[in-house]
């Protein structure tokens, strides 16, 4: 049977004398003219690369940890079929480690005058905007011996959003909120500041809630029920200064703060409160204001996506002044910042009274679980020294927290996994006590 295509060419190469064989195409073509013709034809039949048309479509946003599919459509306007290998280049943080080679490379065949799609699956490992790099295409002839190669620009941006892992706590916090609102059979008595309705007295009710006028008009004792106030204003303040860059586990403190802020925003918007966001270090990094309840969470997630810690000391005076301009009326200001002694004592405490005299202030800070583990360590000299250092660090945090509480600040200090539900609980406690 006669050999054709690449097999025939390889047979021709194998028939050359050993002394003539060189790893140089020049030497081969000089000896074998038919082979030169075959190679020239193979090159000529490879579809041109520069004239190809490329367009993109697909996902433009994805939560961190999820996958996004971006489709690249290649149009072949030439009269030759395109047989090609393609590399769709993206930044390294767009892929899981070790998967870039297989995920970004594709084989495709596009008949003359037609188009074909290829889909690249992305799985980003960092928040922020990920922009497509160049697309490199290598077009082969029928024998696969020669190729034409070129690059194309095919712009596309995928915004990687915060993962919002704390949303699993939202149903439980909403159930607690419904209890405060009196919309379930479990009623919290004597809480809140807005009158809701009258009902019959049952043993255990606070006698201060008895409505004596209503009782005089009927044969049973009537008590007033209350519900938490609505339409309160909440300002979430993210400190994006250098202390937010410290890593706790696999992520910076800023990521844990953002996750806690998102859970609180989701809960507060369901409670009928207005939620704004301010991210600040030495200047405003993000500002979200005046969003409707249904648009609050998407707006905050989108604004947080591109935030990164800045390696500068946060200007506490500037932060305070900006927060006061953003919240001219009485509000709940939630500061998501550090509890380290130096930034608090030298930066925040001197200006804290400007906030507390007008607003309710809640400070939430990310604690390092490794410090807790170190404090429990025993067994050898090194472990004892580590435990002593951890105990000293914990004592400083407790002292700083007590200083803030003496100024009327509610303090939440918890590990990354516990910060979001703890902050939500603190908000619900303030709402139940009528302090909002």
Short mmCIF file of N, CA, C and O in Angstrom, two decimals, residues 154-283:
data_model
loop_
_atom_site.label_atom_id
_atom_site.label_comp_id
_atom_site.label_asym_id
_atom_site.label_seq_id
_atom_site.Cartn_x
_atom_site.Cartn_y
_atom_site.Cartn_z
N UNK A 154 -7.18 39.75 22.26
CA UNK A 154 -8.62 39.48 22.42
C UNK A 154 -9.01 39.88 23.84
O UNK A 154 -9.08 39.04 24.75
N UNK A 155 -9.24 41.17 24.07
CA UNK A 155 -9.46 41.66 25.45
C UNK A 155 -10.70 41.04 26.10
O UNK A 155 -11.73 40.85 25.45
N UNK A 156 -10.56 40.76 27.38
CA UNK A 156 -11.68 40.29 28.20
C UNK A 156 -11.27 40.41 29.65
O UNK A 156 -10.11 40.15 30.01
N UNK A 157 -12.20 40.79 30.49
CA UNK A 157 -11.93 40.94 31.92
C UNK A 157 -12.93 40.11 32.72
O UNK A 157 -14.13 40.20 32.49
N UNK A 158 -12.41 39.34 33.64
CA UNK A 158 -13.24 38.58 34.58
C UNK A 158 -12.98 39.14 35.97
O UNK A 158 -11.84 39.16 36.45
N UNK A 159 -14.03 39.64 36.61
CA UNK A 159 -13.90 40.18 37.97
C UNK A 159 -14.12 39.06 38.98
O UNK A 159 -15.18 38.42 38.98
N UNK A 160 -13.13 38.84 39.82
CA UNK A 160 -13.20 37.78 40.83
C UNK A 160 -13.72 38.39 42.12
O UNK A 160 -13.07 39.25 42.73
N UNK A 161 -14.90 37.98 42.55
CA UNK A 161 -15.60 38.57 43.68
C UNK A 161 -15.24 37.84 44.98
O UNK A 161 -14.81 36.68 44.95
N UNK A 162 -15.42 38.50 46.12
CA UNK A 162 -15.22 37.81 47.40
C UNK A 162 -16.11 36.58 47.49
O UNK A 162 -17.24 36.59 46.99
N UNK A 163 -15.65 35.53 48.16
CA UNK A 163 -16.42 34.27 48.16
C UNK A 163 -17.68 34.31 49.03
O UNK A 163 -18.60 33.53 48.82
N UNK A 164 -17.73 35.21 50.02
CA UNK A 164 -18.86 35.32 50.95
C UNK A 164 -19.19 33.95 51.56
O UNK A 164 -20.31 33.47 51.52
N UNK A 165 -18.19 33.35 52.20
CA UNK A 165 -18.38 32.04 52.81
C UNK A 165 -19.30 32.09 54.04
O UNK A 165 -19.89 31.08 54.41
N UNK A 166 -19.43 33.27 54.65
CA UNK A 166 -20.25 33.37 55.86
C UNK A 166 -21.74 33.40 55.56
O UNK A 166 -22.55 33.46 56.50
N UNK A 167 -22.14 33.34 54.29
CA UNK A 167 -23.58 33.37 53.99
C UNK A 167 -24.30 32.16 54.55
O UNK A 167 -25.53 32.16 54.68
N UNK A 168 -23.54 31.10 54.91
CA UNK A 168 -24.17 29.93 55.52
C UNK A 168 -24.78 30.26 56.88
O UNK A 168 -25.66 29.54 57.38
N UNK A 169 -24.32 31.35 57.51
CA UNK A 169 -24.87 31.75 58.81
C UNK A 169 -26.12 32.62 58.67
O UNK A 169 -26.79 32.88 59.68
N UNK A 170 -26.42 33.08 57.47
CA UNK A 170 -27.51 34.03 57.30
C UNK A 170 -28.87 33.49 57.73
O UNK A 170 -29.62 34.22 58.40
N UNK A 171 -29.26 32.26 57.39
CA UNK A 171 -30.60 31.78 57.82
C UNK A 171 -30.79 31.84 59.33
O UNK A 171 -31.86 32.24 59.81
N UNK A 172 -29.76 31.44 60.10
CA UNK A 172 -29.89 31.46 61.56
C UNK A 172 -30.02 32.89 62.08
O UNK A 172 -30.80 33.16 63.00
N UNK A 173 -29.27 33.81 61.50
CA UNK A 173 -29.35 35.20 61.96
C UNK A 173 -30.68 35.84 61.56
O UNK A 173 -31.23 36.65 62.31
N UNK A 174 -31.21 35.47 60.41
CA UNK A 174 -32.52 35.98 60.01
C UNK A 174 -33.63 35.44 60.92
O UNK A 174 -34.60 36.15 61.21
N UNK A 175 -33.47 34.20 61.37
CA UNK A 175 -34.46 33.65 62.31
C UNK A 175 -34.45 34.44 63.61
O UNK A 175 -35.50 34.74 64.18
N UNK A 176 -33.26 34.78 64.08
CA UNK A 176 -33.16 35.61 65.29
C UNK A 176 -33.76 36.99 65.05
O UNK A 176 -34.45 37.55 65.92
N UNK A 177 -33.54 37.53 63.87
CA UNK A 177 -34.11 38.83 63.54
C UNK A 177 -35.64 38.78 63.53
O UNK A 177 -36.31 39.70 64.01
N UNK A 178 -36.21 37.69 63.03
CA UNK A 178 -37.67 37.55 63.02
C UNK A 178 -38.22 37.46 64.45
O UNK A 178 -39.32 37.92 64.73
N UNK A 179 -37.45 36.85 65.34
CA UNK A 179 -37.87 36.81 66.73
C UNK A 179 -37.93 38.22 67.31
O UNK A 179 -38.87 38.58 68.02
N UNK A 180 -36.91 39.03 67.00
CA UNK A 180 -36.91 40.41 67.48
C UNK A 180 -38.06 41.20 66.87
O UNK A 180 -38.61 42.10 67.49
N UNK A 181 -38.41 40.86 65.65
CA UNK A 181 -39.48 41.58 64.94
C UNK A 181 -40.87 41.11 65.36
O UNK A 181 -41.87 41.68 64.94
N UNK A 182 -40.96 40.03 66.16
CA UNK A 182 -42.25 39.54 66.59
C UNK A 182 -43.01 38.81 65.51
O UNK A 182 -44.23 38.70 65.57
N UNK A 183 -42.29 38.29 64.49
CA UNK A 183 -42.99 37.63 63.39
C UNK A 183 -43.02 36.11 63.55
O UNK A 183 -43.40 35.39 62.66
N UNK A 184 -42.54 35.62 64.72
CA UNK A 184 -42.65 34.20 64.99
C UNK A 184 -43.38 34.03 66.31
O UNK A 184 -43.68 34.98 67.03
N UNK A 185 -43.63 32.78 66.66
CA UNK A 185 -44.36 32.51 67.90
C UNK A 185 -43.52 32.81 69.13
O UNK A 185 -44.04 32.94 70.23
N UNK A 186 -42.21 32.89 68.98
CA UNK A 186 -41.34 33.22 70.10
C UNK A 186 -41.19 34.74 70.13
O UNK A 186 -40.55 35.31 69.27
N UNK A 187 -41.77 35.38 71.14
CA UNK A 187 -41.74 36.84 71.20
C UNK A 187 -40.72 37.29 72.24
O UNK A 187 -40.63 36.73 73.32
N UNK A 188 -39.91 38.25 71.87
CA UNK A 188 -38.98 38.85 72.83
C UNK A 188 -39.67 40.07 73.41
O UNK A 188 -40.05 40.98 72.69
N UNK A 189 -39.82 40.10 74.72
CA UNK A 189 -40.67 41.10 75.36
C UNK A 189 -39.83 42.23 75.93
O UNK A 189 -38.75 42.03 76.48
N UNK A 190 -40.36 43.42 75.80
CA UNK A 190 -39.70 44.58 76.37
C UNK A 190 -38.50 45.05 75.58
O UNK A 190 -37.69 45.79 76.07
N UNK A 191 -38.31 44.60 74.34
CA UNK A 191 -37.16 44.97 73.55
C UNK A 191 -37.59 45.85 72.39
O UNK A 191 -38.72 45.81 71.93
N UNK A 192 -36.65 46.63 71.90
CA UNK A 192 -36.94 47.49 70.77
C UNK A 192 -37.48 48.83 71.23
O UNK A 192 -37.67 49.08 72.42
N UNK A 193 -37.75 49.71 70.30
CA UNK A 193 -38.19 51.06 70.65
C UNK A 193 -39.42 51.48 69.89
O UNK A 193 -39.92 52.58 70.11
N UNK A 194 -39.94 50.66 68.97
CA UNK A 194 -41.13 51.03 68.21
C UNK A 194 -42.31 50.16 68.66
O UNK A 194 -42.21 48.94 68.69
N UNK A 195 -43.43 50.82 69.00
CA UNK A 195 -44.63 50.09 69.41
C UNK A 195 -45.15 49.25 68.25
O UNK A 195 -45.24 49.72 67.11
N UNK A 196 -45.51 48.00 68.57
CA UNK A 196 -45.98 47.10 67.52
C UNK A 196 -47.48 46.82 67.67
O UNK A 196 -48.26 47.17 66.80
N UNK A 197 -47.88 46.22 68.78
CA UNK A 197 -49.29 45.86 68.93
C UNK A 197 -49.57 45.53 70.40
O UNK A 197 -48.67 45.54 71.24
N UNK A 198 -50.86 45.24 70.69
CA UNK A 198 -51.29 44.82 72.02
C UNK A 198 -51.65 43.34 71.97
O UNK A 198 -52.14 42.83 70.96
N UNK A 199 -51.40 42.67 73.09
CA UNK A 199 -51.82 41.27 73.20
C UNK A 199 -52.15 40.99 74.66
O UNK A 199 -51.88 41.80 75.56
N UNK A 200 -52.73 39.82 74.92
CA UNK A 200 -53.11 39.45 76.27
C UNK A 200 -51.89 39.09 77.10
O UNK A 200 -50.94 38.46 76.63
N UNK A 201 -51.91 39.48 78.35
CA UNK A 201 -50.82 39.20 79.27
C UNK A 201 -50.71 37.69 79.53
O UNK A 201 -51.72 37.00 79.68
N UNK A 202 -49.48 37.18 79.56
CA UNK A 202 -49.22 35.80 79.97
C UNK A 202 -48.18 35.83 81.06
O UNK A 202 -47.35 36.75 81.12
N UNK A 203 -48.22 34.85 81.98
CA UNK A 203 -47.24 34.85 83.08
C UNK A 203 -45.81 34.89 82.54
O UNK A 203 -45.46 34.20 81.59
N UNK A 204 -45.00 35.73 83.15
CA UNK A 204 -43.62 35.89 82.71
C UNK A 204 -43.38 37.17 81.95
O UNK A 204 -42.23 37.57 81.75
N UNK A 205 -44.47 37.84 81.50
CA UNK A 205 -44.31 39.12 80.80
C UNK A 205 -43.79 40.19 81.75
O UNK A 205 -44.08 40.18 82.95
N UNK A 206 -43.02 41.10 81.20
CA UNK A 206 -42.53 42.24 81.97
C UNK A 206 -43.72 43.12 82.33
O UNK A 206 -44.45 43.59 81.45
N UNK A 207 -43.92 43.35 83.63
CA UNK A 207 -45.07 44.14 84.07
C UNK A 207 -44.99 45.59 83.58
O UNK A 207 -46.02 46.28 83.50
N UNK A 208 -43.77 46.04 83.23
CA UNK A 208 -43.64 47.41 82.72
C UNK A 208 -44.27 47.56 81.34
O UNK A 208 -44.49 48.67 80.87
N UNK A 209 -44.55 46.43 80.67
CA UNK A 209 -45.16 46.49 79.35
C UNK A 209 -46.69 46.51 79.39
O UNK A 209 -47.35 46.55 78.35
N UNK A 210 -47.28 46.45 80.59
CA UNK A 210 -48.75 46.44 80.69
C UNK A 210 -49.30 47.80 80.28
O UNK A 210 -48.82 48.85 80.71
N UNK A 211 -50.28 47.77 79.40
CA UNK A 211 -50.96 49.00 78.98
C UNK A 211 -52.22 49.13 79.83
O UNK A 211 -53.23 48.46 79.59
N UNK A 212 -52.18 50.00 80.85
CA UNK A 212 -53.28 50.06 81.81
C UNK A 212 -54.53 50.67 81.20
O UNK A 212 -55.65 50.31 81.58
N UNK A 213 -54.39 51.58 80.28
CA UNK A 213 -55.57 52.16 79.64
C UNK A 213 -56.31 51.11 78.83
O UNK A 213 -57.54 51.00 78.88
N UNK A 214 -55.56 50.33 78.05
CA UNK A 214 -56.20 49.27 77.27
C UNK A 214 -56.80 48.21 78.19
O UNK A 214 -57.87 47.65 77.90
N UNK A 215 -56.13 47.94 79.31
CA UNK A 215 -56.64 46.95 80.27
C UNK A 215 -57.96 47.40 80.87
O UNK A 215 -58.88 46.60 81.08
N UNK A 216 -58.07 48.72 81.11
CA UNK A 216 -59.31 49.25 81.71
C UNK A 216 -60.49 49.14 80.77
O UNK A 216 -61.65 49.11 81.21
N UNK A 217 -60.21 49.06 79.46
CA UNK A 217 -61.31 48.99 78.49
C UNK A 217 -61.75 47.55 78.19
O UNK A 217 -62.66 47.35 77.41
N UNK A 218 -61.05 46.57 78.73
CA UNK A 218 -61.40 45.18 78.46
C UNK A 218 -61.28 44.36 79.73
O UNK A 218 -60.88 44.86 80.77
N UNK A 219 -61.67 43.11 79.63
CA UNK A 219 -61.72 42.26 80.82
C UNK A 219 -60.40 41.55 81.10
O UNK A 219 -60.27 40.88 82.12
N UNK A 220 -59.41 41.64 80.19
CA UNK A 220 -58.13 40.98 80.40
C UNK A 220 -57.03 42.02 80.44
O UNK A 220 -57.18 43.14 79.95
N UNK A 221 -55.91 41.61 80.99
CA UNK A 221 -54.74 42.50 81.07
C UNK A 221 -54.05 42.53 79.71
O UNK A 221 -53.76 41.48 79.13
N UNK A 222 -53.81 43.73 79.19
CA UNK A 222 -53.17 43.89 77.88
C UNK A 222 -51.74 44.39 78.06
O UNK A 222 -51.46 45.23 78.92
N UNK A 223 -50.86 43.86 77.25
CA UNK A 223 -49.46 44.30 77.27
C UNK A 223 -49.08 44.79 75.89
O UNK A 223 -49.62 44.33 74.87
N UNK A 224 -48.13 45.72 75.88
CA UNK A 224 -47.61 46.25 74.61
C UNK A 224 -46.45 45.38 74.12
O UNK A 224 -45.62 44.94 74.93
N UNK A 225 -46.38 45.13 72.84
CA UNK A 225 -45.22 44.46 72.23
C UNK A 225 -44.45 45.49 71.40
O UNK A 225 -45.04 46.43 70.87
N UNK A 226 -43.16 45.27 71.30
CA UNK A 226 -42.28 46.22 70.64
C UNK A 226 -41.51 45.53 69.54
O UNK A 226 -41.35 44.32 69.54
N UNK A 227 -41.05 46.29 68.64
CA UNK A 227 -40.20 45.74 67.59
C UNK A 227 -38.99 46.68 67.43
O UNK A 227 -39.07 47.87 67.73
N UNK A 228 -37.89 46.14 66.95
CA UNK A 228 -36.71 47.00 66.75
C UNK A 228 -37.01 48.08 65.72
O UNK A 228 -37.81 47.90 64.80
N UNK A 229 -36.35 49.22 65.90
CA UNK A 229 -36.53 50.31 64.95
C UNK A 229 -35.99 49.93 63.58
O UNK A 229 -35.03 49.19 63.45
N UNK A 230 -36.64 50.47 62.56
CA UNK A 230 -36.23 50.23 61.18
C UNK A 230 -35.66 51.51 60.58
O UNK A 230 -35.70 52.57 61.18
N UNK A 231 -35.13 51.35 59.38
CA UNK A 231 -34.61 52.47 58.62
C UNK A 231 -33.48 53.18 59.37
O UNK A 231 -33.33 54.39 59.28
N UNK A 232 -32.68 52.40 60.13
CA UNK A 232 -31.48 52.96 60.74
C UNK A 232 -30.37 52.97 59.69
O UNK A 232 -30.39 52.23 58.70
N UNK A 233 -29.36 53.79 59.92
CA UNK A 233 -28.24 53.89 58.99
C UNK A 233 -27.02 53.17 59.56
O UNK A 233 -26.66 53.38 60.72
N UNK A 234 -26.38 52.35 58.73
CA UNK A 234 -25.18 51.61 59.14
C UNK A 234 -24.08 51.91 58.14
O UNK A 234 -24.27 51.78 56.92
N UNK A 235 -22.93 52.32 58.66
CA UNK A 235 -21.76 52.58 57.82
C UNK A 235 -20.69 51.55 58.15
O UNK A 235 -20.18 51.49 59.28
N UNK A 236 -20.36 50.72 57.18
CA UNK A 236 -19.28 49.74 57.31
C UNK A 236 -17.99 50.40 56.87
O UNK A 236 -17.88 50.85 55.72
N UNK A 237 -17.00 50.45 57.76
CA UNK A 237 -15.73 51.09 57.46
C UNK A 237 -14.64 50.03 57.45
O UNK A 237 -14.31 49.44 58.49
N UNK A 238 -14.08 49.78 56.27
CA UNK A 238 -12.99 48.81 56.12
C UNK A 238 -11.65 49.55 56.18
O UNK A 238 -11.39 50.44 55.37
N UNK A 239 -10.82 49.18 57.14
CA UNK A 239 -9.47 49.71 57.22
C UNK A 239 -8.60 48.91 56.25
O UNK A 239 -8.37 47.72 56.43
N UNK A 240 -8.10 49.58 55.19
CA UNK A 240 -7.28 48.89 54.18
C UNK A 240 -5.80 49.22 54.34
O UNK A 240 -5.03 49.04 53.40
N UNK A 241 -5.40 49.72 55.53
CA UNK A 241 -4.00 50.04 55.77
C UNK A 241 -3.15 48.80 55.97
O UNK A 241 -3.59 47.66 55.78
N UNK A 242 -1.92 49.02 56.44
CA UNK A 242 -0.93 47.94 56.49
C UNK A 242 -1.34 46.79 57.40
O UNK A 242 -1.01 45.62 57.13
N UNK A 243 -2.06 47.09 58.50
CA UNK A 243 -2.43 46.00 59.41
C UNK A 243 -3.41 45.02 58.76
O UNK A 243 -3.49 43.87 59.18
N UNK A 244 -4.14 45.46 57.75
CA UNK A 244 -5.08 44.56 57.07
C UNK A 244 -4.36 43.59 56.15
O UNK A 244 -4.98 42.64 55.65
N UNK A 245 -3.06 43.82 55.90
CA UNK A 245 -2.31 42.92 55.02
C UNK A 245 -1.78 41.69 55.75
O UNK A 245 -1.36 40.73 55.10
N UNK A 246 -1.78 41.73 57.09
CA UNK A 246 -1.28 40.58 57.84
C UNK A 246 -2.09 39.34 57.53
O UNK A 246 -3.32 39.36 57.54
N UNK A 247 -1.40 38.25 57.27
CA UNK A 247 -2.08 37.01 56.89
C UNK A 247 -2.45 36.21 58.14
O UNK A 247 -1.65 36.02 59.05
N UNK A 248 -3.68 35.76 58.15
CA UNK A 248 -4.19 34.87 59.19
C UNK A 248 -4.65 33.61 58.48
O UNK A 248 -5.65 33.63 57.76
N UNK A 249 -3.90 32.54 58.62
CA UNK A 249 -4.18 31.36 57.81
C UNK A 249 -3.70 31.57 56.40
O UNK A 249 -2.55 31.97 56.16
N UNK A 250 -4.57 31.35 55.43
CA UNK A 250 -4.20 31.46 54.02
C UNK A 250 -4.60 32.78 53.38
O UNK A 250 -4.43 32.96 52.18
N UNK A 251 -5.17 33.69 54.14
CA UNK A 251 -5.69 34.93 53.55
C UNK A 251 -5.34 36.12 54.43
O UNK A 251 -5.15 35.98 55.64
N UNK A 252 -5.26 37.32 53.84
CA UNK A 252 -5.04 38.51 54.65
C UNK A 252 -6.24 38.84 55.52
O UNK A 252 -7.36 38.41 55.26
N UNK A 253 -5.99 39.61 56.57
CA UNK A 253 -7.07 40.00 57.49
C UNK A 253 -8.18 40.74 56.76
O UNK A 253 -9.34 40.66 57.14
N UNK A 254 -7.83 41.47 55.71
CA UNK A 254 -8.83 42.23 54.98
C UNK A 254 -9.92 41.32 54.43
O UNK A 254 -11.10 41.69 54.43
N UNK A 255 -9.56 40.13 53.97
CA UNK A 255 -10.56 39.22 53.41
C UNK A 255 -11.56 38.76 54.46
O UNK A 255 -12.76 38.66 54.19
N UNK A 256 -11.07 38.47 55.67
CA UNK A 256 -11.98 38.06 56.75
C UNK A 256 -12.89 39.23 57.14
O UNK A 256 -14.08 39.03 57.44
N UNK A 257 -12.35 40.44 57.14
CA UNK A 257 -13.17 41.62 57.46
C UNK A 257 -14.26 41.82 56.42
O UNK A 257 -15.41 42.14 56.75
N UNK A 258 -13.92 41.65 55.14
CA UNK A 258 -14.91 41.80 54.08
C UNK A 258 -16.01 40.76 54.20
O UNK A 258 -17.20 41.06 54.00
N UNK A 259 -15.65 39.53 54.54
CA UNK A 259 -16.65 38.48 54.68
C UNK A 259 -17.62 38.82 55.81
O UNK A 259 -18.84 38.65 55.67
N UNK A 260 -17.09 39.32 56.93
CA UNK A 260 -17.96 39.71 58.04
C UNK A 260 -18.85 40.89 57.66
O UNK A 260 -20.03 40.94 58.03
N UNK A 261 -18.30 41.84 56.91
CA UNK A 261 -19.08 43.00 56.48
C UNK A 261 -20.23 42.57 55.57
O UNK A 261 -21.34 43.13 55.65
N UNK A 262 -19.99 41.60 54.71
CA UNK A 262 -21.04 41.15 53.79
C UNK A 262 -22.18 40.48 54.53
O UNK A 262 -23.35 40.70 54.21
N UNK A 263 -21.86 39.67 55.55
CA UNK A 263 -22.93 39.02 56.32
C UNK A 263 -23.75 40.07 57.06
O UNK A 263 -24.99 40.02 57.07
N UNK A 264 -23.07 41.05 57.66
CA UNK A 264 -23.80 42.09 58.37
C UNK A 264 -24.65 42.92 57.41
O UNK A 264 -25.79 43.28 57.74
N UNK A 265 -24.13 43.21 56.23
CA UNK A 265 -24.90 43.99 55.25
C UNK A 265 -26.14 43.23 54.81
O UNK A 265 -27.23 43.82 54.68
N UNK A 266 -25.99 41.93 54.57
CA UNK A 266 -27.14 41.13 54.16
C UNK A 266 -28.20 41.10 55.25
O UNK A 266 -29.41 41.21 54.98
N UNK A 267 -27.76 40.96 56.50
CA UNK A 267 -28.70 40.90 57.62
C UNK A 267 -29.37 42.25 57.84
O UNK A 267 -30.60 42.33 58.02
N UNK A 268 -28.60 43.33 57.83
CA UNK A 268 -29.15 44.65 58.10
C UNK A 268 -30.11 45.10 57.01
O UNK A 268 -31.14 45.74 57.29
N UNK A 269 -29.81 44.78 55.76
CA UNK A 269 -30.72 45.17 54.68
C UNK A 269 -32.05 44.42 54.80
O UNK A 269 -33.10 44.98 54.50
N UNK A 270 -32.01 43.17 55.26
CA UNK A 270 -33.25 42.42 55.50
C UNK A 270 -34.02 43.01 56.67
O UNK A 270 -35.25 42.87 56.74
N UNK A 271 -33.31 43.65 57.60
CA UNK A 271 -33.96 44.25 58.76
C UNK A 271 -34.55 45.61 58.44
O UNK A 271 -35.14 46.25 59.32
N UNK A 272 -34.38 46.08 57.21
CA UNK A 272 -34.92 47.37 56.83
C UNK A 272 -34.00 48.54 57.08
O UNK A 272 -34.41 49.70 56.97
N UNK A 273 -32.73 48.27 57.41
CA UNK A 273 -31.77 49.33 57.64
C UNK A 273 -31.02 49.67 56.36
O UNK A 273 -30.91 48.84 55.45
N UNK A 274 -30.48 50.89 56.31
CA UNK A 274 -29.71 51.34 55.16
C UNK A 274 -28.22 51.10 55.42
O UNK A 274 -27.72 51.45 56.50
N UNK A 275 -27.55 50.52 54.45
CA UNK A 275 -26.14 50.13 54.63
C UNK A 275 -25.28 50.82 53.59
O UNK A 275 -25.58 50.78 52.39
N UNK A 276 -24.21 51.48 54.06
CA UNK A 276 -23.20 52.08 53.19
C UNK A 276 -21.85 51.47 53.51
O UNK A 276 -21.65 50.87 54.58
N UNK A 277 -20.91 51.65 52.60
CA UNK A 277 -19.56 51.10 52.76
C UNK A 277 -18.53 52.18 52.49
O UNK A 277 -18.64 52.94 51.53
N UNK A 278 -17.50 52.21 53.35
CA UNK A 278 -16.35 53.09 53.16
C UNK A 278 -15.09 52.26 53.38
O UNK A 278 -14.95 51.62 54.42
N UNK A 279 -14.20 52.25 52.39
CA UNK A 279 -12.88 51.61 52.53
C UNK A 279 -11.84 52.72 52.50
O UNK A 279 -11.82 53.53 51.57
N UNK A 280 -10.95 52.72 53.51
CA UNK A 280 -10.08 53.88 53.68
C UNK A 280 -8.76 53.45 54.31
O UNK A 280 -8.70 52.55 55.14
N UNK A 281 -7.66 54.12 53.91
CA UNK A 281 -6.37 54.04 54.61
C UNK A 281 -5.81 55.45 54.75
O UNK A 281 -5.89 56.06 55.78
N UNK A 282 -5.26 55.98 53.66
CA UNK A 282 -4.91 57.40 53.61
C UNK A 282 -5.80 58.17 52.65
O UNK A 282 -5.72 59.39 52.56
N UNK A 283 -6.59 57.44 51.91
CA UNK A 283 -7.58 58.04 51.02
C UNK A 283 -8.71 57.04 50.83
O UNK A 283 -8.60 55.87 51.23
#
